[in-house]
Amino acid sequence: MKQLDQQITAMTEYFRRGCKGNGPGTVGVEAEHFVTALDGTPASFAQAQALMRALQQPGDRDIIIDGSYMGFAAPEYALSLEPACQIEISMMPDIDAGAVTRIYGEFSRRFDAAAAAQGLTVWRVACHPTRAAADLPLIPKDRYREMDHYFRTSGSHGIQMMRATASAQASVDYFSEADFVTKYRAACILAPLFALLTDNAPVYEGAPNTLPSVRTRIWQDVDPDRCGVVPCLMDADFGFAAYAAHLLQQPLIVAKHDDRTEAVGRRSAAQVYGGALTDAEIEHILSMFFYDVRLKHYIEIRSADCVPEPYLTAYAQLILTLFSCPKALNTVGQRFAGVTVQDIEAAKTAICKDGYKARVYGSSAGEQMDWLMDTAFACAAGPAQADRLRPLAELAAARETLRERNYHAGTTA
């Protein structure tokens, strides 16, 4: 127990160092993309590498993992490969969601042009547009190989999750432990609504899809030890230490020792590592858990599907508005007082079955979405911020999704 206590203390201090000074708050956005040939054949590892090389500028830093080129870091974003050659852009946090329009817009123009020059197409959808997951090979990365092996027995959708899904993740600041608790709980409660609002899987397993929130369905059956909602979310003592204690005692699957990857199966971090965790070890441990909302030096909200512009900027603005405005957070806390972890899981299941007609936290998902968008508009910092919300607000008002419109951008941004 002494070693575990030391690890909890080390991770808790890591989280405390993530507290930002009081300020306006920022939003960071990550978006994953599929790439195929014009006939739908998935891009190979070599093709994905060549495409990223074509996008890399002088001065950008190579990302090398397990001896292979996996992307690059530029001043305003990083580009990297996910398990089955999904190409992910991670944009630096900014106080203005309009930065997403600027950075992602310019990146997309270059991305689409470079892809076209190589006979490839970029897809901005939630599930692979042309193939079933089992037909998509993994890239040569030790971590992914071990995770893939483990997930074959932890649930029935690990293959789909790793190979055939693409998300849009948003991260927000926390200013204190109390602020973390408020924002983290709010994000977990709202996550099913974010998933519905960005539902964008017109194809699943290579066939047309009519099911709502397929990515949510997939994540519900990957691994209960590291997905979904943290079980201690609504406990009275929930905070940095409780979050750390939970993670440290779950199966780790893969440990990282400097540049060496070790498969550890169901052994926990508490069993694998010594008491004096380094920052690198903590960051690896945190990266091995895939809850709807994840804590690092920021709060990462993981429930949205990959969406094209202008929906990506609208989503960034929605997250920034809701989590930077004390009035909005207070409203969320009051509206959903008494919600439990079981209620959140029930909301996800209901939305996956009935979409906007689902019963969620005591009313329909459509009514909850109306409240959510009304709150965002009321708390927007100004007309420009409110205007950015409109693409998603129009979808919500029409009770439509991008999936239902069969909207996917292909080679356009």
mmCIF file with all atom_site columns, C-alpha atoms in Angstrom, residues 10-204:
data_model
loop_
_atom_site.group_PDB
_atom_site.id
_atom_site.type_symbol
_atom_site.label_atom_id
_atom_site.label_alt_id
_atom_site.label_comp_id
_atom_site.label_asym_id
_atom_site.label_entity_id
_atom_site.label_seq_id
_atom_site.pdbx_PDB_ins_code
_atom_site.Cartn_x
_atom_site.Cartn_y
_atom_site.Cartn_z
_atom_site.occupancy
_atom_site.B_iso_or_equiv
_atom_site.pdbx_formal_charge
_atom_site.auth_seq_id
_atom_site.auth_comp_id
_atom_site.auth_asym_id
_atom_site.auth_atom_id
_atom_site.pdbx_PDB_model_num
ATOM 1   C CA . ALA A 1 10  ? 2.903   11.584  -7.596  1.00 0.00 ? 10  ALA A CA 1
ATOM 2   C CA . MET A 1 11  ? -0.055  11.533  -9.994  1.00 0.00 ? 11  MET A CA 1
ATOM 3   C CA . THR A 1 12  ? -2.064  13.940  -7.840  1.00 0.00 ? 12  THR A CA 1
ATOM 4   C CA . GLU A 1 13  ? 0.839   16.401  -7.892  1.00 0.00 ? 13  GLU A CA 1
ATOM 5   C CA . TYR A 1 14  ? 1.035   15.980  -11.663 1.00 0.00 ? 14  TYR A CA 1
ATOM 6   C CA . PHE A 1 15  ? -2.615  16.991  -11.929 1.00 0.00 ? 15  PHE A CA 1
ATOM 7   C CA . ARG A 1 16  ? -2.083  19.954  -9.597  1.00 0.00 ? 16  ARG A CA 1
ATOM 8   C CA . ARG A 1 17  ? 0.679   21.205  -11.875 1.00 0.00 ? 17  ARG A CA 1
ATOM 9   C CA . GLY A 1 18  ? -1.866  21.135  -14.677 1.00 0.00 ? 18  GLY A CA 1
ATOM 10  C CA . CYS A 1 19  ? -3.990  23.805  -12.981 1.00 0.00 ? 19  CYS A CA 1
ATOM 11  C CA . LYS A 1 20  ? -3.854  26.980  -15.065 1.00 0.00 ? 20  LYS A CA 1
ATOM 12  C CA . GLY A 1 21  ? -3.806  30.434  -13.583 1.00 0.00 ? 21  GLY A CA 1
ATOM 13  C CA . ASN A 1 22  ? -7.182  32.140  -13.621 1.00 0.00 ? 22  ASN A CA 1
ATOM 14  C CA . GLY A 1 23  ? -7.893  33.293  -17.142 1.00 0.00 ? 23  GLY A CA 1
ATOM 15  C CA . PRO A 1 24  ? -10.378 33.161  -19.989 1.00 0.00 ? 24  PRO A CA 1
ATOM 16  C CA . GLY A 1 25  ? -9.779  29.454  -20.666 1.00 0.00 ? 25  GLY A CA 1
ATOM 17  C CA . THR A 1 26  ? -8.729  27.776  -23.887 1.00 0.00 ? 26  THR A CA 1
ATOM 18  C CA . VAL A 1 27  ? -9.954  25.024  -26.173 1.00 0.00 ? 27  VAL A CA 1
ATOM 19  C CA . GLY A 1 28  ? -7.746  22.537  -27.998 1.00 0.00 ? 28  GLY A CA 1
ATOM 20  C CA . VAL A 1 29  ? -9.090  20.322  -30.782 1.00 0.00 ? 29  VAL A CA 1
ATOM 21  C CA . GLU A 1 30  ? -7.973  17.029  -32.304 1.00 0.00 ? 30  GLU A CA 1
ATOM 22  C CA . ALA A 1 31  ? -9.554  15.552  -35.428 1.00 0.00 ? 31  ALA A CA 1
ATOM 23  C CA . GLU A 1 32  ? -8.927  12.145  -36.996 1.00 0.00 ? 32  GLU A CA 1
ATOM 24  C CA . HIS A 1 33  ? -9.297  11.435  -40.725 1.00 0.00 ? 33  HIS A CA 1
ATOM 25  C CA . PHE A 1 34  ? -9.493  8.385   -42.938 1.00 0.00 ? 34  PHE A CA 1
ATOM 26  C CA . VAL A 1 35  ? -7.548  8.301   -46.188 1.00 0.00 ? 35  VAL A CA 1
ATOM 27  C CA . THR A 1 36  ? -8.328  6.043   -49.132 1.00 0.00 ? 36  THR A CA 1
ATOM 28  C CA . ALA A 1 37  ? -7.473  5.703   -52.794 1.00 0.00 ? 37  ALA A CA 1
ATOM 29  C CA . LEU A 1 38  ? -10.083 7.009   -55.206 1.00 0.00 ? 38  LEU A CA 1
ATOM 30  C CA . ASP A 1 39  ? -11.533 3.491   -55.526 1.00 0.00 ? 39  ASP A CA 1
ATOM 31  C CA . GLY A 1 40  ? -11.946 3.223   -51.743 1.00 0.00 ? 40  GLY A CA 1
ATOM 32  C CA . THR A 1 41  ? -8.863  1.110   -51.055 1.00 0.00 ? 41  THR A CA 1
ATOM 33  C CA . PRO A 1 42  ? -7.512  2.159   -47.638 1.00 0.00 ? 42  PRO A CA 1
ATOM 34  C CA . ALA A 1 43  ? -4.212  4.032   -47.663 1.00 0.00 ? 43  ALA A CA 1
ATOM 35  C CA . SER A 1 44  ? -1.244  1.867   -46.693 1.00 0.00 ? 44  SER A CA 1
ATOM 36  C CA . PHE A 1 45  ? 1.193   2.752   -43.927 1.00 0.00 ? 45  PHE A CA 1
ATOM 37  C CA . ALA A 1 46  ? 3.743   3.831   -46.553 1.00 0.00 ? 46  ALA A CA 1
ATOM 38  C CA . GLN A 1 47  ? 1.165   5.994   -48.331 1.00 0.00 ? 47  GLN A CA 1
ATOM 39  C CA . ALA A 1 48  ? 0.120   7.643   -45.076 1.00 0.00 ? 48  ALA A CA 1
ATOM 40  C CA . GLN A 1 49  ? 3.760   8.339   -44.235 1.00 0.00 ? 49  GLN A CA 1
ATOM 41  C CA . ALA A 1 50  ? 4.358   9.832   -47.684 1.00 0.00 ? 50  ALA A CA 1
ATOM 42  C CA . LEU A 1 51  ? 1.283   12.027  -47.324 1.00 0.00 ? 51  LEU A CA 1
ATOM 43  C CA . MET A 1 52  ? 2.438   13.381  -43.972 1.00 0.00 ? 52  MET A CA 1
ATOM 44  C CA . ARG A 1 53  ? 5.925   13.978  -45.381 1.00 0.00 ? 53  ARG A CA 1
ATOM 45  C CA . ALA A 1 54  ? 4.347   16.031  -48.160 1.00 0.00 ? 54  ALA A CA 1
ATOM 46  C CA . LEU A 1 55  ? 2.634   18.205  -45.545 1.00 0.00 ? 55  LEU A CA 1
ATOM 47  C CA . GLN A 1 56  ? 5.703   18.678  -43.350 1.00 0.00 ? 56  GLN A CA 1
ATOM 48  C CA . GLN A 1 57  ? 7.393   22.076  -43.542 1.00 0.00 ? 57  GLN A CA 1
ATOM 49  C CA . PRO A 1 58  ? 11.056  23.000  -42.937 1.00 0.00 ? 58  PRO A CA 1
ATOM 50  C CA . GLY A 1 59  ? 11.581  23.316  -39.200 1.00 0.00 ? 59  GLY A CA 1
ATOM 51  C CA . ASP A 1 60  ? 8.790   20.893  -38.256 1.00 0.00 ? 60  ASP A CA 1
ATOM 52  C CA . ARG A 1 61  ? 10.018  18.159  -35.927 1.00 0.00 ? 61  ARG A CA 1
ATOM 53  C CA . ASP A 1 62  ? 9.763   14.473  -36.894 1.00 0.00 ? 62  ASP A CA 1
ATOM 54  C CA . ILE A 1 63  ? 7.822   12.159  -34.594 1.00 0.00 ? 63  ILE A CA 1
ATOM 55  C CA . ILE A 1 64  ? 9.609   8.782   -34.469 1.00 0.00 ? 64  ILE A CA 1
ATOM 56  C CA . ILE A 1 65  ? 8.046   5.891   -32.538 1.00 0.00 ? 65  ILE A CA 1
ATOM 57  C CA . ASP A 1 66  ? 9.375   2.322   -32.433 1.00 0.00 ? 66  ASP A CA 1
ATOM 58  C CA . GLY A 1 67  ? 11.859  3.344   -35.112 1.00 0.00 ? 67  GLY A CA 1
ATOM 59  C CA . SER A 1 68  ? 9.218   4.482   -37.614 1.00 0.00 ? 68  SER A CA 1
ATOM 60  C CA . TYR A 1 69  ? 8.185   7.922   -38.840 1.00 0.00 ? 69  TYR A CA 1
ATOM 61  C CA . MET A 1 70  ? 4.758   8.621   -37.311 1.00 0.00 ? 70  MET A CA 1
ATOM 62  C CA . GLY A 1 71  ? 4.224   12.282  -38.099 1.00 0.00 ? 71  GLY A CA 1
ATOM 63  C CA . PHE A 1 72  ? 5.562   15.697  -37.170 1.00 0.00 ? 72  PHE A CA 1
ATOM 64  C CA . ALA A 1 73  ? 5.120   18.591  -34.786 1.00 0.00 ? 73  ALA A CA 1
ATOM 65  C CA . ALA A 1 74  ? 4.565   22.060  -36.291 1.00 0.00 ? 74  ALA A CA 1
ATOM 66  C CA . PRO A 1 75  ? 4.267   25.367  -34.394 1.00 0.00 ? 75  PRO A CA 1
ATOM 67  C CA . GLU A 1 76  ? 0.454   25.330  -34.241 1.00 0.00 ? 76  GLU A CA 1
ATOM 68  C CA . TYR A 1 77  ? -0.372  21.652  -34.532 1.00 0.00 ? 77  TYR A CA 1
ATOM 69  C CA . ALA A 1 78  ? 0.970   18.122  -34.568 1.00 0.00 ? 78  ALA A CA 1
ATOM 70  C CA . LEU A 1 79  ? 0.154   15.465  -37.145 1.00 0.00 ? 79  LEU A CA 1
ATOM 71  C CA . SER A 1 80  ? 0.248   11.787  -36.197 1.00 0.00 ? 80  SER A CA 1
ATOM 72  C CA . LEU A 1 81  ? -0.970  8.318   -37.112 1.00 0.00 ? 81  LEU A CA 1
ATOM 73  C CA . GLU A 1 82  ? -3.637  6.408   -35.229 1.00 0.00 ? 82  GLU A CA 1
ATOM 74  C CA . PRO A 1 83  ? -3.873  2.573   -35.206 1.00 0.00 ? 83  PRO A CA 1
ATOM 75  C CA . ALA A 1 84  ? -5.064  1.880   -38.764 1.00 0.00 ? 84  ALA A CA 1
ATOM 76  C CA . CYS A 1 85  ? -3.543  4.865   -40.576 1.00 0.00 ? 85  CYS A CA 1
ATOM 77  C CA . GLN A 1 86  ? -6.082  7.423   -39.413 1.00 0.00 ? 86  GLN A CA 1
ATOM 78  C CA . ILE A 1 87  ? -4.273  10.760  -39.694 1.00 0.00 ? 87  ILE A CA 1
ATOM 79  C CA . GLU A 1 88  ? -4.881  13.012  -36.686 1.00 0.00 ? 88  GLU A CA 1
ATOM 80  C CA . ILE A 1 89  ? -4.285  16.730  -36.376 1.00 0.00 ? 89  ILE A CA 1
ATOM 81  C CA . SER A 1 90  ? -3.863  18.030  -32.821 1.00 0.00 ? 90  SER A CA 1
ATOM 82  C CA . MET A 1 91  ? -4.251  21.810  -32.720 1.00 0.00 ? 91  MET A CA 1
ATOM 83  C CA . MET A 1 92  ? -2.672  23.877  -29.979 1.00 0.00 ? 92  MET A CA 1
ATOM 84  C CA . PRO A 1 93  ? -5.106  25.307  -27.374 1.00 0.00 ? 93  PRO A CA 1
ATOM 85  C CA . ASP A 1 94  ? -6.368  28.836  -28.005 1.00 0.00 ? 94  ASP A CA 1
ATOM 86  C CA . ILE A 1 95  ? -8.665  31.303  -26.229 1.00 0.00 ? 95  ILE A CA 1
ATOM 87  C CA . ASP A 1 96  ? -10.495 31.826  -29.535 1.00 0.00 ? 96  ASP A CA 1
ATOM 88  C CA . ALA A 1 97  ? -12.357 28.973  -31.245 1.00 0.00 ? 97  ALA A CA 1
ATOM 89  C CA . GLY A 1 98  ? -11.886 30.930  -34.464 1.00 0.00 ? 98  GLY A CA 1
ATOM 90  C CA . ALA A 1 99  ? -8.324  29.599  -34.430 1.00 0.00 ? 99  ALA A CA 1
ATOM 91  C CA . VAL A 1 100 ? -9.784  26.241  -35.436 1.00 0.00 ? 100 VAL A CA 1
ATOM 92  C CA . THR A 1 101 ? -11.227 27.826  -38.573 1.00 0.00 ? 101 THR A CA 1
ATOM 93  C CA . ARG A 1 102 ? -7.895  29.379  -39.448 1.00 0.00 ? 102 ARG A CA 1
ATOM 94  C CA . ILE A 1 103 ? -5.561  26.485  -38.580 1.00 0.00 ? 103 ILE A CA 1
ATOM 95  C CA . TYR A 1 104 ? -7.786  23.646  -39.704 1.00 0.00 ? 104 TYR A CA 1
ATOM 96  C CA . GLY A 1 105 ? -8.945  25.509  -42.803 1.00 0.00 ? 105 GLY A CA 1
ATOM 97  C CA . GLU A 1 106 ? -5.400  26.090  -44.037 1.00 0.00 ? 106 GLU A CA 1
ATOM 98  C CA . PHE A 1 107 ? -4.324  22.585  -43.049 1.00 0.00 ? 107 PHE A CA 1
ATOM 99  C CA . SER A 1 108 ? -7.324  21.052  -44.834 1.00 0.00 ? 108 SER A CA 1
ATOM 100 C CA . ARG A 1 109 ? -6.569  22.851  -48.081 1.00 0.00 ? 109 ARG A CA 1
ATOM 101 C CA . ARG A 1 110 ? -3.005  21.537  -48.029 1.00 0.00 ? 110 ARG A CA 1
ATOM 102 C CA . PHE A 1 111 ? -4.115  18.085  -46.807 1.00 0.00 ? 111 PHE A CA 1
ATOM 103 C CA . ASP A 1 112 ? -6.687  17.613  -49.543 1.00 0.00 ? 112 ASP A CA 1
ATOM 104 C CA . ALA A 1 113 ? -4.351  18.926  -52.261 1.00 0.00 ? 113 ALA A CA 1
ATOM 105 C CA . ALA A 1 114 ? -1.460  16.695  -51.144 1.00 0.00 ? 114 ALA A CA 1
ATOM 106 C CA . ALA A 1 115 ? -3.784  13.689  -50.990 1.00 0.00 ? 115 ALA A CA 1
ATOM 107 C CA . ALA A 1 116 ? -5.186  14.379  -54.457 1.00 0.00 ? 116 ALA A CA 1
ATOM 108 C CA . ALA A 1 117 ? -1.656  14.669  -55.845 1.00 0.00 ? 117 ALA A CA 1
ATOM 109 C CA . GLN A 1 118 ? -1.027  11.130  -54.616 1.00 0.00 ? 118 GLN A CA 1
ATOM 110 C CA . GLY A 1 119 ? -4.339  9.755   -55.899 1.00 0.00 ? 119 GLY A CA 1
ATOM 111 C CA . LEU A 1 120 ? -5.903  9.714   -52.424 1.00 0.00 ? 120 LEU A CA 1
ATOM 112 C CA . THR A 1 121 ? -9.075  11.039  -50.814 1.00 0.00 ? 121 THR A CA 1
ATOM 113 C CA . VAL A 1 122 ? -9.509  12.439  -47.288 1.00 0.00 ? 122 VAL A CA 1
ATOM 114 C CA . TRP A 1 123 ? -12.688 11.467  -45.407 1.00 0.00 ? 123 TRP A CA 1
ATOM 115 C CA . ARG A 1 124 ? -14.121 13.385  -42.452 1.00 0.00 ? 124 ARG A CA 1
ATOM 116 C CA . VAL A 1 125 ? -16.525 10.816  -41.032 1.00 0.00 ? 125 VAL A CA 1
ATOM 117 C CA . ALA A 1 126 ? -16.777 8.795   -37.816 1.00 0.00 ? 126 ALA A CA 1
ATOM 118 C CA . CYS A 1 127 ? -16.391 5.266   -39.217 1.00 0.00 ? 127 CYS A CA 1
ATOM 119 C CA . HIS A 1 128 ? -14.331 3.962   -42.097 1.00 0.00 ? 128 HIS A CA 1
ATOM 120 C CA . PRO A 1 129 ? -16.226 4.814   -45.301 1.00 0.00 ? 129 PRO A CA 1
ATOM 121 C CA . THR A 1 130 ? -15.346 1.779   -47.428 1.00 0.00 ? 130 THR A CA 1
ATOM 122 C CA . ARG A 1 131 ? -14.165 -1.186  -45.345 1.00 0.00 ? 131 ARG A CA 1
ATOM 123 C CA . ALA A 1 132 ? -15.056 -3.363  -42.392 1.00 0.00 ? 132 ALA A CA 1
ATOM 124 C CA . ALA A 1 133 ? -12.662 -3.039  -39.462 1.00 0.00 ? 133 ALA A CA 1
ATOM 125 C CA . ALA A 1 134 ? -11.289 -6.572  -39.850 1.00 0.00 ? 134 ALA A CA 1
ATOM 126 C CA . ASP A 1 135 ? -10.003 -5.635  -43.301 1.00 0.00 ? 135 ASP A CA 1
ATOM 127 C CA . LEU A 1 136 ? -7.866  -2.772  -41.969 1.00 0.00 ? 136 LEU A CA 1
ATOM 128 C CA . PRO A 1 137 ? -4.333  -3.661  -40.828 1.00 0.00 ? 137 PRO A CA 1
ATOM 129 C CA . LEU A 1 138 ? -2.638  -1.957  -37.888 1.00 0.00 ? 138 LEU A CA 1
ATOM 130 C CA . ILE A 1 139 ? 0.415   0.229   -38.316 1.00 0.00 ? 139 ILE A CA 1
ATOM 131 C CA . PRO A 1 140 ? 3.694   -1.204  -36.920 1.00 0.00 ? 140 PRO A CA 1
ATOM 132 C CA . LYS A 1 141 ? 3.543   0.221   -33.418 1.00 0.00 ? 141 LYS A CA 1
ATOM 133 C CA . ASP A 1 142 ? 4.184   -2.042  -30.410 1.00 0.00 ? 142 ASP A CA 1
ATOM 134 C CA . ARG A 1 143 ? 1.574   -0.358  -28.216 1.00 0.00 ? 143 ARG A CA 1
ATOM 135 C CA . TYR A 1 144 ? -1.189  -0.892  -30.761 1.00 0.00 ? 144 TYR A CA 1
ATOM 136 C CA . ARG A 1 145 ? -0.266  -4.538  -31.344 1.00 0.00 ? 145 ARG A CA 1
ATOM 137 C CA . GLU A 1 146 ? -0.528  -5.321  -27.634 1.00 0.00 ? 146 GLU A CA 1
ATOM 138 C CA . MET A 1 147 ? -3.731  -3.335  -27.188 1.00 0.00 ? 147 MET A CA 1
ATOM 139 C CA . ASP A 1 148 ? -5.318  -5.104  -30.144 1.00 0.00 ? 148 ASP A CA 1
ATOM 140 C CA . HIS A 1 149 ? -4.456  -8.486  -28.648 1.00 0.00 ? 149 HIS A CA 1
ATOM 141 C CA . TYR A 1 150 ? -5.869  -7.505  -25.240 1.00 0.00 ? 150 TYR A CA 1
ATOM 142 C CA . PHE A 1 151 ? -9.118  -6.018  -26.568 1.00 0.00 ? 151 PHE A CA 1
ATOM 143 C CA . ARG A 1 152 ? -9.998  -9.255  -28.361 1.00 0.00 ? 152 ARG A CA 1
ATOM 144 C CA . THR A 1 153 ? -11.042 -10.687 -24.992 1.00 0.00 ? 153 THR A CA 1
ATOM 145 C CA . SER A 1 154 ? -12.052 -7.560  -23.028 1.00 0.00 ? 154 SER A CA 1
ATOM 146 C CA . GLY A 1 155 ? -15.068 -6.815  -25.251 1.00 0.00 ? 155 GLY A CA 1
ATOM 147 C CA . SER A 1 156 ? -16.460 -7.400  -28.717 1.00 0.00 ? 156 SER A CA 1
ATOM 148 C CA . HIS A 1 157 ? -15.709 -4.083  -30.444 1.00 0.00 ? 157 HIS A CA 1
ATOM 149 C CA . GLY A 1 158 ? -12.011 -3.442  -29.872 1.00 0.00 ? 158 GLY A CA 1
ATOM 150 C CA . ILE A 1 159 ? -11.259 -4.165  -33.530 1.00 0.00 ? 159 ILE A CA 1
ATOM 151 C CA . GLN A 1 160 ? -13.813 -1.597  -34.685 1.00 0.00 ? 160 GLN A CA 1
ATOM 152 C CA . MET A 1 161 ? -12.638 1.012   -32.175 1.00 0.00 ? 161 MET A CA 1
ATOM 153 C CA . MET A 1 162 ? -8.963  0.842   -33.107 1.00 0.00 ? 162 MET A CA 1
ATOM 154 C CA . ARG A 1 163 ? -9.189  0.363   -36.843 1.00 0.00 ? 163 ARG A CA 1
ATOM 155 C CA . ALA A 1 164 ? -12.386 1.957   -38.065 1.00 0.00 ? 164 ALA A CA 1
ATOM 156 C CA . THR A 1 165 ? -13.348 4.994   -35.958 1.00 0.00 ? 165 THR A CA 1
ATOM 157 C CA . ALA A 1 166 ? -12.411 8.668   -36.103 1.00 0.00 ? 166 ALA A CA 1
ATOM 158 C CA . SER A 1 167 ? -13.250 11.278  -33.480 1.00 0.00 ? 167 SER A CA 1
ATOM 159 C CA . ALA A 1 168 ? -13.089 14.983  -32.762 1.00 0.00 ? 168 ALA A CA 1
ATOM 160 C CA . GLN A 1 169 ? -11.700 15.547  -29.276 1.00 0.00 ? 169 GLN A CA 1
ATOM 161 C CA . ALA A 1 170 ? -11.827 18.839  -27.405 1.00 0.00 ? 170 ALA A CA 1
ATOM 162 C CA . SER A 1 171 ? -9.756  19.828  -24.379 1.00 0.00 ? 171 SER A CA 1
ATOM 163 C CA . VAL A 1 172 ? -10.396 22.567  -21.820 1.00 0.00 ? 172 VAL A CA 1
ATOM 164 C CA . ASP A 1 173 ? -8.411  24.073  -18.944 1.00 0.00 ? 173 ASP A CA 1
ATOM 165 C CA . TYR A 1 174 ? -9.009  23.578  -15.239 1.00 0.00 ? 174 TYR A CA 1
ATOM 166 C CA . PHE A 1 175 ? -7.938  26.202  -12.708 1.00 0.00 ? 175 PHE A CA 1
ATOM 167 C CA . SER A 1 176 ? -8.125  24.270  -9.442  1.00 0.00 ? 176 SER A CA 1
ATOM 168 C CA . GLU A 1 177 ? -9.121  20.842  -8.157  1.00 0.00 ? 177 GLU A CA 1
ATOM 169 C CA . ALA A 1 178 ? -12.640 22.089  -7.427  1.00 0.00 ? 178 ALA A CA 1
ATOM 170 C CA . ASP A 1 179 ? -12.848 23.534  -10.944 1.00 0.00 ? 179 ASP A CA 1
ATOM 171 C CA . PHE A 1 180 ? -11.708 20.189  -12.346 1.00 0.00 ? 180 PHE A CA 1
ATOM 172 C CA . VAL A 1 181 ? -14.451 18.338  -10.467 1.00 0.00 ? 181 VAL A CA 1
ATOM 173 C CA . THR A 1 182 ? -17.150 20.740  -11.695 1.00 0.00 ? 182 THR A CA 1
ATOM 174 C CA . LYS A 1 183 ? -16.023 20.650  -15.317 1.00 0.00 ? 183 LYS A CA 1
ATOM 175 C CA . TYR A 1 184 ? -15.251 16.949  -15.423 1.00 0.00 ? 184 TYR A CA 1
ATOM 176 C CA . ARG A 1 185 ? -18.665 15.992  -14.059 1.00 0.00 ? 185 ARG A CA 1
ATOM 177 C CA . ALA A 1 186 ? -20.404 18.394  -16.434 1.00 0.00 ? 186 ALA A CA 1
ATOM 178 C CA . ALA A 1 187 ? -18.482 16.972  -19.400 1.00 0.00 ? 187 ALA A CA 1
ATOM 179 C CA . CYS A 1 188 ? -19.405 13.391  -18.475 1.00 0.00 ? 188 CYS A CA 1
ATOM 180 C CA . ILE A 1 189 ? -23.083 14.306  -18.146 1.00 0.00 ? 189 ILE A CA 1
ATOM 181 C CA . LEU A 1 190 ? -23.143 16.188  -21.454 1.00 0.00 ? 190 LEU A CA 1
ATOM 182 C CA . ALA A 1 191 ? -21.034 13.648  -23.373 1.00 0.00 ? 191 ALA A CA 1
ATOM 183 C CA . PRO A 1 192 ? -24.043 11.668  -24.716 1.00 0.00 ? 192 PRO A CA 1
ATOM 184 C CA . LEU A 1 193 ? -25.511 14.908  -26.099 1.00 0.00 ? 193 LEU A CA 1
ATOM 185 C CA . PHE A 1 194 ? -22.201 15.871  -27.721 1.00 0.00 ? 194 PHE A CA 1
ATOM 186 C CA . ALA A 1 195 ? -22.106 12.440  -29.377 1.00 0.00 ? 195 ALA A CA 1
ATOM 187 C CA . LEU A 1 196 ? -25.635 12.854  -30.759 1.00 0.00 ? 196 LEU A CA 1
ATOM 188 C CA . LEU A 1 197 ? -24.994 16.408  -31.927 1.00 0.00 ? 197 LEU A CA 1
ATOM 189 C CA . THR A 1 198 ? -21.948 15.310  -33.958 1.00 0.00 ? 198 THR A CA 1
ATOM 190 C CA . ASP A 1 199 ? -23.271 11.900  -35.101 1.00 0.00 ? 199 ASP A CA 1
ATOM 191 C CA . ASN A 1 200 ? -21.531 11.415  -38.450 1.00 0.00 ? 200 ASN A CA 1
ATOM 192 C CA . ALA A 1 201 ? -21.319 7.732   -39.408 1.00 0.00 ? 201 ALA A CA 1
ATOM 193 C CA . PRO A 1 202 ? -23.261 7.284   -42.671 1.00 0.00 ? 202 PRO A CA 1
ATOM 194 C CA . VAL A 1 203 ? -21.307 4.059   -43.238 1.00 0.00 ? 203 VAL A CA 1
ATOM 195 C CA . TYR A 1 204 ? -20.385 1.397   -40.698 1.00 0.00 ? 204 TYR A CA 1
#
